[in-house]
């Protein structure tokens, strides 16, 4: 028996914001940008042992135009950064970004001529995950934190969370 | 090492190109010969086409900047770079490393693309990292670094953290 049979002719009242955010946060569509070993941990997170689908974010598509969560997992070189920026720009609003691991967040141990020292210099990042590479639990935690950020969104442009300039 | 004990590759090269070999060394069974630049193209073609040697596979092309190693510099008339070819004979199960001293004043070496096609990208990488020109290479462009990058980062005088490229790199012109 479904829940609706208990409701009878009753109705629920809620706000549009809460209703939309509830939908958004439980069906995040991640765009994986895996360039290094962090991507392996990301794959493990998606696989059956850790199972990111428990949090509604399992529909990985390599299509930025159908995604709302960018997971940058790995080193980003100065040649790759324009590609990442282009992918970020293609994602429709509202969108969120996870910077996974030390390299994506700060350049990590690769303090060299060719590596971008943190993607936040070029795209806005919502959640940073420390670790080299982080455990799948860390990525799950980051997704849950993204869900908390999504809860504070609003469909009204006036009440939008401080929109980050791109 | 007497003449009779020399490995077959050294014997045959000495026969074919007397005075071409500058040095022969053997490190745990891995044979390395250092040869002069002026005969390198013919010598490499010989190594591939000779039926007793048959080094048909070019495994790697790279270079080393010896500018900080005085003993190596003195040995090879202050040639700053050494271009290195790794050869493998899939037929004879033999490996050979060929090193060629290259002076900074004449920073070029014949391309091996007409002998082994795989040399194309390997030589592009060596050009990208060290700035060594490969003569008659069909497509000598950078392969790893962005097209508008300046400098050759694996040279010893190139700073590890670069010259600020990672902050000022060109965002627009790249093929993103």
Short mmCIF file of N, CA and C in Angstrom, two decimals, chain A:
data_model
loop_
_atom_site.label_atom_id
_atom_site.label_comp_id
_atom_site.label_asym_id
_atom_site.label_seq_id
_atom_site.Cartn_x
_atom_site.Cartn_y
_atom_site.Cartn_z
N UNK A 1 0.84 -1.20 0.00
CA UNK A 1 0.00 0.00 0.00
C UNK A 1 0.87 1.24 0.00
N UNK A 2 0.54 2.15 -0.84
CA UNK A 2 1.33 3.37 -0.91
C UNK A 2 0.87 4.38 0.12
N UNK A 3 1.71 5.37 0.30
CA UNK A 3 1.41 6.43 1.27
C UNK A 3 0.14 7.18 0.92
N UNK A 4 -0.13 7.30 -0.40
CA UNK A 4 -1.25 8.13 -0.82
C UNK A 4 -2.59 7.58 -0.35
N UNK A 5 -2.65 6.25 -0.12
CA UNK A 5 -3.91 5.68 0.33
C UNK A 5 -4.24 6.14 1.75
N UNK A 6 -3.20 6.50 2.52
CA UNK A 6 -3.43 6.99 3.88
C UNK A 6 -3.91 8.44 3.88
N UNK A 7 -3.61 9.13 2.79
CA UNK A 7 -3.90 10.56 2.78
C UNK A 7 -5.36 10.87 2.50
N UNK A 8 -6.01 9.99 1.79
CA UNK A 8 -7.39 10.26 1.42
C UNK A 8 -7.48 11.48 0.55
N UNK A 9 -8.37 12.38 0.91
CA UNK A 9 -8.56 13.58 0.10
C UNK A 9 -7.75 14.76 0.62
N UNK A 10 -6.81 14.51 1.53
CA UNK A 10 -6.06 15.62 2.12
C UNK A 10 -5.06 16.19 1.12
N UNK A 11 -4.55 17.35 1.46
CA UNK A 11 -3.50 17.97 0.65
C UNK A 11 -2.32 18.33 1.53
N UNK A 12 -1.17 18.49 0.89
CA UNK A 12 0.03 18.97 1.58
C UNK A 12 0.24 20.43 1.21
N UNK A 13 0.74 21.19 2.15
CA UNK A 13 1.18 22.54 1.77
C UNK A 13 2.68 22.61 1.97
N UNK A 14 3.33 23.28 1.04
CA UNK A 14 4.78 23.48 1.12
C UNK A 14 5.11 24.73 0.32
N UNK A 15 6.38 25.07 0.24
CA UNK A 15 6.76 26.19 -0.63
C UNK A 15 7.36 25.62 -1.90
N UNK A 16 7.28 26.42 -2.94
CA UNK A 16 7.87 25.99 -4.22
C UNK A 16 9.36 25.71 -4.03
N UNK A 17 10.04 26.62 -3.28
CA UNK A 17 11.47 26.46 -3.04
C UNK A 17 11.78 25.10 -2.44
N UNK A 18 11.07 24.77 -1.38
CA UNK A 18 11.36 23.52 -0.69
C UNK A 18 11.10 22.33 -1.60
N UNK A 19 10.02 22.43 -2.35
CA UNK A 19 9.63 21.33 -3.22
C UNK A 19 10.67 21.12 -4.33
N UNK A 20 11.07 22.21 -4.95
CA UNK A 20 12.05 22.12 -6.05
C UNK A 20 13.40 21.66 -5.51
N UNK A 21 13.80 22.25 -4.39
CA UNK A 21 15.11 21.88 -3.83
C UNK A 21 15.14 20.42 -3.40
N UNK A 22 14.01 19.95 -2.89
CA UNK A 22 13.92 18.55 -2.50
C UNK A 22 14.18 17.65 -3.71
N UNK A 23 13.59 18.04 -4.83
CA UNK A 23 13.83 17.27 -6.06
C UNK A 23 15.26 17.37 -6.53
N UNK A 24 15.77 18.60 -6.51
CA UNK A 24 17.13 18.82 -7.03
C UNK A 24 18.18 18.06 -6.21
N UNK A 25 18.05 18.16 -4.90
CA UNK A 25 19.14 17.63 -4.07
C UNK A 25 19.16 16.10 -4.09
N UNK A 26 18.03 15.51 -4.36
CA UNK A 26 18.00 14.06 -4.36
C UNK A 26 18.16 13.46 -5.76
N UNK A 27 18.38 14.29 -6.74
CA UNK A 27 18.67 13.75 -8.07
C UNK A 27 19.77 14.58 -8.72
N UNK A 28 20.90 14.68 -8.03
CA UNK A 28 22.04 15.38 -8.62
C UNK A 28 22.57 14.57 -9.80
N UNK A 29 22.94 15.27 -10.84
CA UNK A 29 23.53 14.61 -12.02
C UNK A 29 24.99 15.03 -12.10
N UNK A 30 25.89 14.21 -11.62
CA UNK A 30 27.30 14.62 -11.63
C UNK A 30 27.92 14.53 -13.01
N UNK A 31 28.75 15.53 -13.31
CA UNK A 31 29.61 15.49 -14.50
C UNK A 31 31.00 15.14 -13.99
N UNK A 32 31.50 13.93 -14.26
CA UNK A 32 32.81 13.58 -13.73
C UNK A 32 33.91 14.17 -14.59
N UNK A 33 34.85 14.84 -13.96
CA UNK A 33 36.03 15.33 -14.68
C UNK A 33 37.23 14.67 -14.04
N UNK A 34 37.43 13.40 -14.36
CA UNK A 34 38.49 12.62 -13.72
C UNK A 34 39.75 12.63 -14.54
N UNK A 35 40.83 13.16 -14.00
CA UNK A 35 42.08 13.21 -14.74
C UNK A 35 43.20 12.45 -14.04
N UNK A 36 42.96 11.87 -12.87
CA UNK A 36 44.05 11.20 -12.18
C UNK A 36 43.49 10.15 -11.22
N UNK A 37 44.28 9.80 -10.21
CA UNK A 37 43.90 8.69 -9.34
C UNK A 37 42.65 8.99 -8.53
N UNK A 38 42.32 10.26 -8.30
CA UNK A 38 41.07 10.57 -7.61
C UNK A 38 39.88 10.01 -8.38
N UNK A 39 40.00 9.95 -9.70
CA UNK A 39 38.91 9.42 -10.51
C UNK A 39 38.66 7.95 -10.20
N UNK A 40 39.71 7.23 -9.83
CA UNK A 40 39.54 5.82 -9.47
C UNK A 40 38.69 5.71 -8.21
N UNK A 41 38.97 6.62 -7.24
CA UNK A 41 38.16 6.62 -6.03
C UNK A 41 36.72 7.03 -6.34
N UNK A 42 36.57 7.93 -7.30
CA UNK A 42 35.23 8.35 -7.70
C UNK A 42 34.47 7.16 -8.30
N UNK A 43 35.18 6.35 -9.11
CA UNK A 43 34.53 5.16 -9.68
C UNK A 43 34.14 4.20 -8.57
N UNK A 44 35.02 4.06 -7.57
CA UNK A 44 34.70 3.17 -6.46
C UNK A 44 33.47 3.67 -5.71
N UNK A 45 33.36 5.00 -5.59
CA UNK A 45 32.21 5.57 -4.91
C UNK A 45 30.92 5.23 -5.65
N UNK A 46 31.01 5.18 -6.96
CA UNK A 46 29.82 4.90 -7.76
C UNK A 46 29.49 3.42 -7.81
N UNK A 47 30.48 2.59 -7.52
CA UNK A 47 30.27 1.15 -7.65
C UNK A 47 29.50 0.62 -6.44
N UNK A 48 29.23 -0.66 -6.44
CA UNK A 48 28.25 -1.22 -5.52
C UNK A 48 28.67 -1.14 -4.06
N UNK A 49 29.97 -1.15 -3.78
CA UNK A 49 30.39 -1.20 -2.38
C UNK A 49 30.02 0.08 -1.64
N UNK A 50 30.20 1.22 -2.30
CA UNK A 50 29.89 2.50 -1.64
C UNK A 50 28.57 3.08 -2.15
N UNK A 51 28.28 2.87 -3.43
CA UNK A 51 26.95 3.09 -3.98
C UNK A 51 26.41 4.50 -3.77
N UNK A 52 26.89 5.41 -4.59
CA UNK A 52 26.44 6.80 -4.50
C UNK A 52 24.96 6.94 -4.84
N UNK A 53 24.35 5.92 -5.44
CA UNK A 53 22.93 6.03 -5.79
C UNK A 53 22.05 6.06 -4.56
N UNK A 54 22.61 5.66 -3.39
CA UNK A 54 21.83 5.82 -2.16
C UNK A 54 21.52 7.28 -1.89
N UNK A 55 22.31 8.17 -2.48
CA UNK A 55 22.10 9.60 -2.27
C UNK A 55 21.59 10.27 -3.55
N UNK A 56 21.16 9.46 -4.48
CA UNK A 56 20.52 10.00 -5.68
C UNK A 56 21.44 10.66 -6.66
N UNK A 57 22.73 10.39 -6.57
CA UNK A 57 23.68 11.06 -7.46
C UNK A 57 24.45 10.06 -8.29
N UNK A 58 23.80 8.99 -8.72
CA UNK A 58 24.52 7.94 -9.42
C UNK A 58 24.48 8.09 -10.93
N UNK A 59 23.66 9.01 -11.45
CA UNK A 59 23.48 9.09 -12.90
C UNK A 59 24.63 9.89 -13.52
N UNK A 60 25.80 9.25 -13.60
CA UNK A 60 26.96 9.90 -14.20
C UNK A 60 26.77 9.95 -15.71
N UNK A 61 26.86 11.16 -16.26
CA UNK A 61 26.81 11.30 -17.71
C UNK A 61 27.97 12.18 -18.12
N UNK A 62 28.63 11.80 -19.20
CA UNK A 62 29.73 12.62 -19.68
C UNK A 62 29.20 13.72 -20.58
N UNK A 63 28.17 14.37 -20.11
CA UNK A 63 27.52 15.40 -20.90
C UNK A 63 27.27 16.59 -20.00
N UNK A 64 28.09 17.63 -20.10
CA UNK A 64 27.92 18.76 -19.18
C UNK A 64 26.57 19.44 -19.31
N UNK A 65 25.95 19.36 -20.49
CA UNK A 65 24.68 20.07 -20.67
C UNK A 65 23.52 19.40 -19.96
N UNK A 66 23.73 18.20 -19.46
CA UNK A 66 22.67 17.53 -18.71
C UNK A 66 23.09 17.29 -17.27
N UNK A 67 24.05 18.06 -16.78
CA UNK A 67 24.57 17.82 -15.44
C UNK A 67 24.44 19.07 -14.59
N UNK A 68 24.40 18.89 -13.28
CA UNK A 68 24.39 20.05 -12.41
C UNK A 68 25.44 19.98 -11.31
N UNK A 69 26.25 18.92 -11.29
CA UNK A 69 27.31 18.83 -10.28
C UNK A 69 28.61 18.42 -10.98
N UNK A 70 29.58 19.32 -10.93
CA UNK A 70 30.88 19.03 -11.55
C UNK A 70 31.82 18.50 -10.48
N UNK A 71 32.35 17.29 -10.69
CA UNK A 71 33.32 16.73 -9.75
C UNK A 71 34.68 16.77 -10.43
N UNK A 72 35.53 17.70 -9.99
CA UNK A 72 36.88 17.79 -10.56
C UNK A 72 37.78 16.88 -9.73
N UNK A 73 38.15 15.76 -10.30
CA UNK A 73 38.97 14.81 -9.53
C UNK A 73 40.26 14.55 -10.29
N UNK A 74 41.29 15.23 -9.87
CA UNK A 74 42.61 14.99 -10.46
C UNK A 74 43.35 16.28 -10.75
N UNK A 75 44.59 16.08 -11.24
CA UNK A 75 45.43 17.22 -11.59
C UNK A 75 44.85 17.94 -12.80
N UNK A 76 44.93 19.26 -12.80
CA UNK A 76 44.52 20.04 -13.95
C UNK A 76 45.73 20.83 -14.43
N UNK A 77 46.19 20.51 -15.65
CA UNK A 77 47.34 21.22 -16.20
C UNK A 77 46.87 22.50 -16.87
N UNK A 78 47.82 23.35 -17.20
CA UNK A 78 47.44 24.62 -17.83
C UNK A 78 46.85 24.39 -19.22
N UNK A 79 47.12 23.23 -19.80
CA UNK A 79 46.52 22.92 -21.09
C UNK A 79 45.10 22.38 -20.91
N UNK A 80 44.83 21.77 -19.77
CA UNK A 80 43.51 21.19 -19.52
C UNK A 80 42.53 22.20 -18.95
N UNK A 81 43.06 23.24 -18.26
CA UNK A 81 42.17 24.18 -17.58
C UNK A 81 41.16 24.84 -18.51
N UNK A 82 41.54 25.28 -19.73
CA UNK A 82 40.52 25.85 -20.63
C UNK A 82 39.43 24.84 -20.98
N UNK A 83 39.78 23.55 -21.05
CA UNK A 83 38.78 22.52 -21.33
C UNK A 83 37.79 22.44 -20.17
N UNK A 84 38.35 22.41 -18.95
CA UNK A 84 37.50 22.34 -17.77
C UNK A 84 36.58 23.55 -17.68
N UNK A 85 37.14 24.71 -17.97
CA UNK A 85 36.35 25.95 -17.92
C UNK A 85 35.22 25.89 -18.94
N UNK A 86 35.52 25.35 -20.11
CA UNK A 86 34.50 25.26 -21.15
C UNK A 86 33.39 24.30 -20.73
N UNK A 87 33.77 23.21 -20.10
CA UNK A 87 32.77 22.25 -19.63
C UNK A 87 31.92 22.88 -18.54
N UNK A 88 32.57 23.62 -17.64
CA UNK A 88 31.82 24.30 -16.58
C UNK A 88 30.83 25.29 -17.19
N UNK A 89 31.27 26.04 -18.20
CA UNK A 89 30.40 27.03 -18.82
C UNK A 89 29.21 26.39 -19.53
N UNK A 90 29.39 25.16 -20.00
CA UNK A 90 28.30 24.49 -20.73
C UNK A 90 27.21 23.97 -19.79
N UNK A 91 27.54 23.83 -18.51
CA UNK A 91 26.55 23.27 -17.59
C UNK A 91 25.47 24.31 -17.31
N UNK A 92 24.20 23.88 -17.34
CA UNK A 92 23.13 24.85 -17.08
C UNK A 92 23.05 25.19 -15.59
N UNK A 93 22.60 26.39 -15.28
CA UNK A 93 22.36 26.78 -13.89
C UNK A 93 21.10 26.10 -13.37
N UNK A 94 20.97 25.85 -12.08
CA UNK A 94 22.01 26.02 -11.07
C UNK A 94 22.99 24.87 -11.10
N UNK A 95 24.25 25.16 -10.76
CA UNK A 95 25.28 24.13 -10.81
C UNK A 95 26.21 24.26 -9.62
N UNK A 96 26.79 23.13 -9.26
CA UNK A 96 27.68 23.11 -8.09
C UNK A 96 28.96 22.38 -8.47
N UNK A 97 30.03 22.69 -7.73
CA UNK A 97 31.34 22.13 -8.08
C UNK A 97 31.99 21.52 -6.84
N UNK A 98 32.45 20.28 -6.98
CA UNK A 98 33.26 19.64 -5.94
C UNK A 98 34.69 19.59 -6.46
N UNK A 99 35.63 20.09 -5.69
CA UNK A 99 37.04 19.96 -6.01
C UNK A 99 37.58 18.80 -5.18
N UNK A 100 37.83 17.69 -5.86
CA UNK A 100 38.15 16.46 -5.13
C UNK A 100 39.66 16.25 -5.06
N UNK A 101 40.19 16.17 -3.86
CA UNK A 101 41.60 15.83 -3.69
C UNK A 101 42.51 17.03 -3.65
N UNK A 102 43.75 16.76 -3.22
CA UNK A 102 44.73 17.82 -3.02
C UNK A 102 45.09 18.52 -4.32
N UNK A 103 45.22 17.75 -5.41
CA UNK A 103 45.70 18.35 -6.67
C UNK A 103 44.70 19.34 -7.25
N UNK A 104 43.43 18.94 -7.29
CA UNK A 104 42.43 19.84 -7.85
C UNK A 104 42.27 21.08 -6.98
N UNK A 105 42.44 20.91 -5.66
CA UNK A 105 42.21 22.02 -4.75
C UNK A 105 43.39 22.97 -4.67
N UNK A 106 44.62 22.44 -4.67
CA UNK A 106 45.78 23.29 -4.43
C UNK A 106 46.96 23.01 -5.35
N UNK A 107 46.87 22.04 -6.21
CA UNK A 107 48.04 21.60 -6.97
C UNK A 107 48.77 20.45 -6.30
N UNK A 108 48.51 20.25 -5.01
CA UNK A 108 49.09 19.12 -4.31
C UNK A 108 50.61 19.15 -4.29
N UNK A 109 51.21 17.99 -4.44
CA UNK A 109 52.67 17.92 -4.43
C UNK A 109 53.25 18.44 -5.74
N UNK A 110 52.41 18.66 -6.74
CA UNK A 110 52.91 19.03 -8.06
C UNK A 110 53.02 20.55 -8.17
N UNK A 111 53.97 21.11 -7.44
CA UNK A 111 54.19 22.55 -7.47
C UNK A 111 55.13 22.85 -8.63
N UNK A 112 54.64 22.66 -9.86
CA UNK A 112 55.50 22.73 -11.03
C UNK A 112 54.97 23.73 -12.05
N UNK A 113 55.75 23.89 -13.11
CA UNK A 113 55.45 24.87 -14.15
C UNK A 113 54.15 24.60 -14.89
N UNK A 114 53.69 23.36 -14.86
CA UNK A 114 52.61 23.01 -15.77
C UNK A 114 51.26 22.84 -15.10
N UNK A 115 51.22 22.87 -13.77
CA UNK A 115 49.97 22.52 -13.11
C UNK A 115 49.29 23.74 -12.50
N UNK A 116 47.98 23.82 -12.73
CA UNK A 116 47.18 24.88 -12.12
C UNK A 116 47.15 24.65 -10.61
N UNK A 117 47.48 25.69 -9.84
CA UNK A 117 47.56 25.52 -8.38
C UNK A 117 46.19 25.78 -7.76
N UNK A 118 45.28 24.86 -8.04
CA UNK A 118 43.93 24.99 -7.51
C UNK A 118 42.97 25.49 -8.57
N UNK A 119 41.92 24.70 -8.85
CA UNK A 119 40.99 25.11 -9.90
C UNK A 119 40.15 26.29 -9.47
N UNK A 120 40.13 26.62 -8.15
CA UNK A 120 39.29 27.72 -7.70
C UNK A 120 39.80 29.07 -8.21
N UNK A 121 40.99 29.09 -8.80
CA UNK A 121 41.44 30.31 -9.44
C UNK A 121 40.67 30.62 -10.72
N UNK A 122 39.96 29.64 -11.25
CA UNK A 122 39.32 29.81 -12.55
C UNK A 122 37.83 29.48 -12.55
N UNK A 123 37.41 28.54 -11.71
CA UNK A 123 35.97 28.26 -11.61
C UNK A 123 35.60 28.28 -10.12
N UNK A 124 34.36 28.66 -9.79
CA UNK A 124 33.96 28.68 -8.38
C UNK A 124 33.78 27.26 -7.85
N UNK A 125 34.30 27.02 -6.66
CA UNK A 125 34.23 25.69 -6.05
C UNK A 125 33.36 25.78 -4.80
N UNK A 126 32.43 24.85 -4.66
CA UNK A 126 31.56 24.84 -3.49
C UNK A 126 32.16 24.02 -2.35
N UNK A 127 32.63 22.82 -2.67
CA UNK A 127 33.14 21.94 -1.62
C UNK A 127 34.53 21.43 -2.03
N UNK A 128 35.47 21.54 -1.11
CA UNK A 128 36.80 20.96 -1.32
C UNK A 128 36.89 19.67 -0.52
N UNK A 129 37.48 18.65 -1.10
CA UNK A 129 37.72 17.41 -0.37
C UNK A 129 39.22 17.27 -0.19
N UNK A 130 39.71 17.19 1.05
CA UNK A 130 41.14 16.94 1.24
C UNK A 130 41.45 15.47 1.03
N UNK A 131 42.71 15.15 0.84
CA UNK A 131 43.10 13.75 0.69
C UNK A 131 43.85 13.52 -0.59
N UNK A 132 44.63 12.44 -0.60
CA UNK A 132 45.47 12.18 -1.77
C UNK A 132 45.60 10.69 -1.99
N UNK A 133 44.65 10.03 -2.63
CA UNK A 133 43.32 10.56 -2.94
C UNK A 133 42.38 10.41 -1.75
N UNK A 134 41.25 11.11 -1.74
CA UNK A 134 40.28 10.95 -0.66
C UNK A 134 39.61 9.59 -0.73
N UNK A 135 39.13 9.13 0.42
CA UNK A 135 38.38 7.88 0.45
C UNK A 135 37.00 8.12 -0.17
N UNK A 136 36.36 7.06 -0.67
CA UNK A 136 35.00 7.23 -1.19
C UNK A 136 34.05 7.85 -0.17
N UNK A 137 34.24 7.54 1.12
CA UNK A 137 33.39 8.15 2.14
C UNK A 137 33.49 9.67 2.11
N UNK A 138 34.69 10.17 1.80
CA UNK A 138 34.87 11.62 1.75
C UNK A 138 34.06 12.23 0.62
N UNK A 139 34.02 11.52 -0.51
CA UNK A 139 33.23 12.03 -1.64
C UNK A 139 31.75 11.98 -1.31
N UNK A 140 31.31 10.90 -0.64
CA UNK A 140 29.91 10.81 -0.23
C UNK A 140 29.57 11.97 0.71
N UNK A 141 30.49 12.25 1.65
CA UNK A 141 30.28 13.37 2.57
C UNK A 141 30.17 14.68 1.81
N UNK A 142 31.00 14.84 0.78
CA UNK A 142 30.94 16.07 -0.01
C UNK A 142 29.62 16.19 -0.74
N UNK A 143 29.10 15.07 -1.26
CA UNK A 143 27.81 15.11 -1.95
C UNK A 143 26.71 15.50 -0.97
N UNK A 144 26.79 14.98 0.27
CA UNK A 144 25.78 15.33 1.27
C UNK A 144 25.87 16.82 1.61
N UNK A 145 27.11 17.34 1.65
CA UNK A 145 27.25 18.78 1.92
C UNK A 145 26.71 19.61 0.76
N UNK A 146 26.91 19.09 -0.48
CA UNK A 146 26.33 19.78 -1.64
C UNK A 146 24.81 19.79 -1.51
N UNK A 147 24.23 18.69 -1.02
CA UNK A 147 22.77 18.63 -0.85
C UNK A 147 22.30 19.69 0.13
N UNK A 148 23.11 19.94 1.18
CA UNK A 148 22.74 20.99 2.14
C UNK A 148 22.79 22.36 1.48
N UNK A 149 23.77 22.54 0.57
CA UNK A 149 23.83 23.82 -0.14
C UNK A 149 22.63 23.96 -1.06
N UNK A 150 22.25 22.84 -1.70
CA UNK A 150 21.11 22.88 -2.62
C UNK A 150 19.84 23.27 -1.88
N UNK A 151 19.71 22.81 -0.63
CA UNK A 151 18.52 23.12 0.16
C UNK A 151 18.33 24.62 0.34
N UNK A 152 19.44 25.37 0.31
CA UNK A 152 19.34 26.81 0.54
C UNK A 152 19.08 27.58 -0.75
N UNK A 153 19.00 26.89 -1.88
CA UNK A 153 18.72 27.57 -3.13
C UNK A 153 17.28 28.07 -3.16
N UNK A 154 17.01 28.94 -4.11
CA UNK A 154 15.65 29.41 -4.30
C UNK A 154 15.37 29.52 -5.79
N UNK A 155 14.11 29.26 -6.16
CA UNK A 155 13.76 29.42 -7.57
C UNK A 155 13.63 30.88 -7.94
N UNK A 156 13.42 31.72 -6.94
CA UNK A 156 13.31 33.15 -7.22
C UNK A 156 14.69 33.75 -7.40
N UNK A 157 14.92 34.48 -8.49
CA UNK A 157 16.25 35.05 -8.70
C UNK A 157 16.62 36.02 -7.59
N UNK A 158 15.60 36.65 -6.97
CA UNK A 158 15.89 37.63 -5.91
C UNK A 158 16.45 36.96 -4.68
N UNK A 159 16.04 35.73 -4.45
CA UNK A 159 16.46 35.07 -3.22
C UNK A 159 17.51 34.01 -3.48
N UNK A 160 18.11 34.07 -4.65
CA UNK A 160 19.16 33.10 -4.95
C UNK A 160 20.32 33.23 -3.98
N UNK A 161 20.85 32.09 -3.60
CA UNK A 161 22.07 32.09 -2.80
C UNK A 161 23.13 32.90 -3.54
N UNK A 162 23.94 33.64 -2.80
CA UNK A 162 24.94 34.52 -3.40
C UNK A 162 25.57 33.91 -4.64
N UNK A 163 25.03 34.27 -5.79
CA UNK A 163 25.49 33.65 -7.03
C UNK A 163 26.96 33.95 -7.23
N UNK A 164 27.71 32.92 -7.56
CA UNK A 164 29.16 33.09 -7.70
C UNK A 164 29.44 33.53 -9.13
N UNK A 165 30.20 34.59 -9.25
CA UNK A 165 30.54 35.07 -10.60
C UNK A 165 31.41 34.05 -11.29
N UNK A 166 31.10 33.79 -12.54
CA UNK A 166 31.91 32.82 -13.28
C UNK A 166 32.98 33.54 -14.05
#
